[in-house]
Amino acid sequence: MLAMQYVITLPDDYDMDTIRGRIHDKGHLLDGFGGLLFKSFLYACRGADGPLNLYAPFYVWRDTAGMDRFLRGPGFAALSADFGRPAVTLWAVSELAG
């Protein structure tokens, strides 16, 4: 499994309601996306949550195939067109038996 995140730093005066609306309107589009095990749409508002406005989706993928389809797909292309292509950070995730 792989954890993946990208962080987009937004201008100080950015209307974070736009990000909340994006999450509300588009987040469900990844429901059932092949290989996606978990998603969380994180954001921080300047002042209330820290010094910056941030949008930082987090995903856990079963394998690289689904993640690759996502990164090469129209959703990530649209995000990159709107905000610039973000750097993507990856972590290996091991499944621990309980």
GROMACS .gro file of C-alpha atoms in nm, residues 8 11 13 15 17 19 21 27-28 32-33 38 41 44 48-49 55-57 63 70 73 76 83 88 94:
model
   26
    8ILE     CA    1  -0.118   2.336  -0.218
   11PRO     CA    2  -0.269   3.307  -0.110
   13ASP     CA    3  -0.655   3.630   0.096
   15ASP     CA    4  -1.151   3.245  -0.008
   17ASP     CA    5  -1.505   2.858   0.100
   19ILE     CA    6  -1.190   2.482  -0.120
   21GLY     CA    7  -1.704   2.386  -0.204
   27GLY     CA    8  -1.486   1.466  -0.338
   28HIS     CA    9  -1.746   1.199  -0.411
   32GLY     CA   10  -1.519   0.355  -0.605
   33PHE     CA   11  -1.201   0.467  -0.786
   38PHE     CA   12  -0.895   0.577   0.174
   41PHE     CA   13  -0.956   1.613   0.196
   44ALA     CA   14  -0.617   2.470   0.686
   48ALA     CA   15  -0.781   2.980   1.255
   49ASP     CA   16  -0.553   2.683   1.180
   55TYR     CA   17  -0.533   2.238   0.066
   56ALA     CA   18  -0.376   1.897   0.125
   57PRO     CA   19  -0.568   1.587   0.009
   63ASP     CA   20  -0.096  -0.033  -0.542
   70PHE     CA   21  -0.545   0.903  -1.077
   73GLY     CA   22  -0.643   1.128  -1.513
   76PHE     CA   23  -0.569   1.561  -1.124
   83PHE     CA   24  -0.357   2.550  -0.886
   88VAL     CA   25   0.333   1.455  -0.467
   94SER     CA   26   0.262  -0.171   0.589
   0.00000   0.00000   0.00000
